[in-house]
Amino acid sequence: IGKALATNQTLTTLWLGSNNIGEKGGEAIGTALATNRTLTTLGLWSNNIGEEGGKAIGTALARNQTLTTLDLWSNDI
C-alpha cells in the first residue's frame, strides 16, 4: 500500500480501518504521504499503528498539502 500511495495520481479516498497494518505499515504509509499529492481522505482506524507509525505519519503531514481528513482512532499512538 505504501509504495502504491507514493506514486498514486488518481485515488482520493482510502479506507483501511481494522487491517492490523502495525508500526511498519504506519511508517510505510507515512513515507508515502510525504510525496502523495492526490489523497484527500485516509481512514486508518484500529490498525495498531503505534508510536513509531504515528510519528512517521505526523512527520509526513508537515509536507503533505492535500490530505484533509485522517482517521487514526484506536491506534495506540
PDB file of C-alpha atoms in Angstrom:
ATOM      1  CA  ILE A   1       0.000   0.000   0.000  1.00  0.00           C
ATOM      2  CA  GLY A   2       2.810   2.399   0.896  1.00  0.00           C
ATOM      3  CA  LYS A   3       4.546   2.016  -2.463  1.00  0.00           C
ATOM      4  CA  ALA A   4       1.286   2.414  -4.362  1.00  0.00           C
ATOM      5  CA  LEU A   5       0.328   5.550  -2.438  1.00  0.00           C
ATOM      6  CA  ALA A   6       3.702   7.137  -3.132  1.00  0.00           C
ATOM      7  CA  THR A   7       3.074   7.002  -6.896  1.00  0.00           C
ATOM      8  CA  ASN A   8      -0.720   7.275  -6.903  1.00  0.00           C
ATOM      9  CA  GLN A   9      -2.098  10.007  -9.161  1.00  0.00           C
ATOM     10  CA  THR A  10      -5.845   9.288  -9.062  1.00  0.00           C
ATOM     11  CA  LEU A  11      -7.027   7.819  -5.738  1.00  0.00           C
ATOM     12  CA  THR A  12      -8.529  10.461  -3.447  1.00  0.00           C
ATOM     13  CA  THR A  13     -10.148   8.359  -0.688  1.00  0.00           C
ATOM     14  CA  LEU A  14      -8.805   5.241   1.027  1.00  0.00           C
ATOM     15  CA  TRP A  15     -10.336   3.405   3.989  1.00  0.00           C
ATOM     16  CA  LEU A  16      -8.006   0.842   5.612  1.00  0.00           C
ATOM     17  CA  GLY A  17      -9.627   0.501   9.018  1.00  0.00           C
ATOM     18  CA  SER A  18      -9.139  -2.691  11.054  1.00  0.00           C
ATOM     19  CA  ASN A  19      -6.391  -4.175   8.883  1.00  0.00           C
ATOM     20  CA  ASN A  20      -3.733  -4.528  11.587  1.00  0.00           C
ATOM     21  CA  ILE A  21      -1.046  -2.821   9.499  1.00  0.00           C
ATOM     22  CA  GLY A  22       1.119  -2.254  12.594  1.00  0.00           C
ATOM     23  CA  GLU A  23       4.003   0.161  13.128  1.00  0.00           C
ATOM     24  CA  LYS A  24       5.885  -0.831   9.970  1.00  0.00           C
ATOM     25  CA  GLY A  25       2.749  -0.310   7.897  1.00  0.00           C
ATOM     26  CA  GLY A  26       2.224   3.073   9.547  1.00  0.00           C
ATOM     27  CA  GLU A  27       5.810   4.013   8.728  1.00  0.00           C
ATOM     28  CA  ALA A  28       5.337   2.965   5.076  1.00  0.00           C
ATOM     29  CA  ILE A  29       2.149   4.992   4.801  1.00  0.00           C
ATOM     30  CA  GLY A  30       3.911   7.950   6.409  1.00  0.00           C
ATOM     31  CA  THR A  31       6.675   7.771   3.813  1.00  0.00           C
ATOM     32  CA  ALA A  32       4.085   7.636   1.034  1.00  0.00           C
ATOM     33  CA  LEU A  33       2.061  10.552   2.403  1.00  0.00           C
ATOM     34  CA  ALA A  34       5.137  12.755   2.240  1.00  0.00           C
ATOM     35  CA  THR A  35       5.038  12.594  -1.574  1.00  0.00           C
ATOM     36  CA  ASN A  36       1.396  11.795  -2.351  1.00  0.00           C
ATOM     37  CA  ARG A  37      -0.447  14.746  -3.902  1.00  0.00           C
ATOM     38  CA  THR A  38      -3.928  13.325  -4.570  1.00  0.00           C
ATOM     39  CA  LEU A  39      -5.218  11.598  -1.426  1.00  0.00           C
ATOM     40  CA  THR A  40      -7.655  13.802   0.494  1.00  0.00           C
ATOM     41  CA  THR A  41      -9.215  11.254   2.879  1.00  0.00           C
ATOM     42  CA  LEU A  42      -7.471   8.397   4.696  1.00  0.00           C
ATOM     43  CA  GLY A  43      -9.062   6.101   7.258  1.00  0.00           C
ATOM     44  CA  LEU A  44      -6.570   4.157   9.376  1.00  0.00           C
ATOM     45  CA  TRP A  45      -8.668   3.450  12.469  1.00  0.00           C
ATOM     46  CA  SER A  46      -7.902   0.399  14.595  1.00  0.00           C
ATOM     47  CA  ASN A  47      -4.650  -0.671  12.930  1.00  0.00           C
ATOM     48  CA  ASN A  48      -2.170  -0.896  15.825  1.00  0.00           C
ATOM     49  CA  ILE A  49       0.000   1.756  14.179  1.00  0.00           C
ATOM     50  CA  GLY A  50       1.698   2.547  17.480  1.00  0.00           C
ATOM     51  CA  GLU A  51       4.084   5.328  18.387  1.00  0.00           C
ATOM     52  CA  GLU A  52       6.617   4.934  15.554  1.00  0.00           C
ATOM     53  CA  GLY A  53       3.956   4.649  12.864  1.00  0.00           C
ATOM     54  CA  GLY A  54       2.215   7.689  14.328  1.00  0.00           C
ATOM     55  CA  LYS A  55       5.459   9.667  14.277  1.00  0.00           C
ATOM     56  CA  ALA A  56       6.060   8.794  10.616  1.00  0.00           C
ATOM     57  CA  ILE A  57       2.549   9.865   9.660  1.00  0.00           C
ATOM     58  CA  GLY A  58       2.863  13.058  11.701  1.00  0.00           C
ATOM     59  CA  THR A  59       6.146  13.942  10.014  1.00  0.00           C
ATOM     60  CA  ALA A  60       4.595  13.348   6.587  1.00  0.00           C
ATOM     61  CA  LEU A  61       1.680  15.641   7.384  1.00  0.00           C
ATOM     62  CA  ALA A  62       4.098  18.546   7.647  1.00  0.00           C
ATOM     63  CA  ARG A  63       4.861  18.067   3.931  1.00  0.00           C
ATOM     64  CA  ASN A  64       1.530  16.806   2.607  1.00  0.00           C
ATOM     65  CA  GLN A  65      -0.765  19.618   1.466  1.00  0.00           C
ATOM     66  CA  THR A  66      -3.706  17.632   0.073  1.00  0.00           C
ATOM     67  CA  LEU A  67      -4.857  15.334   2.894  1.00  0.00           C
ATOM     68  CA  THR A  68      -7.796  16.980   4.667  1.00  0.00           C
ATOM     69  CA  THR A  69      -9.320  14.052   6.598  1.00  0.00           C
ATOM     70  CA  LEU A  70      -7.353  11.492   8.605  1.00  0.00           C
ATOM     71  CA  ASP A  71      -8.912   8.965  10.991  1.00  0.00           C
ATOM     72  CA  LEU A  72      -6.395   7.459  13.442  1.00  0.00           C
ATOM     73  CA  TRP A  73      -8.855   6.375  16.127  1.00  0.00           C
ATOM     74  CA  SER A  74      -7.790   3.384  18.254  1.00  0.00           C
ATOM     75  CA  ASN A  75      -4.146   3.039  17.195  1.00  0.00           C
ATOM     76  CA  ASP A  76      -2.202   3.247  20.476  1.00  0.00           C
ATOM     77  CA  ILE A  77      -0.385   6.346  19.317  1.00  0.00           C
TER      78      ILE A  77
END
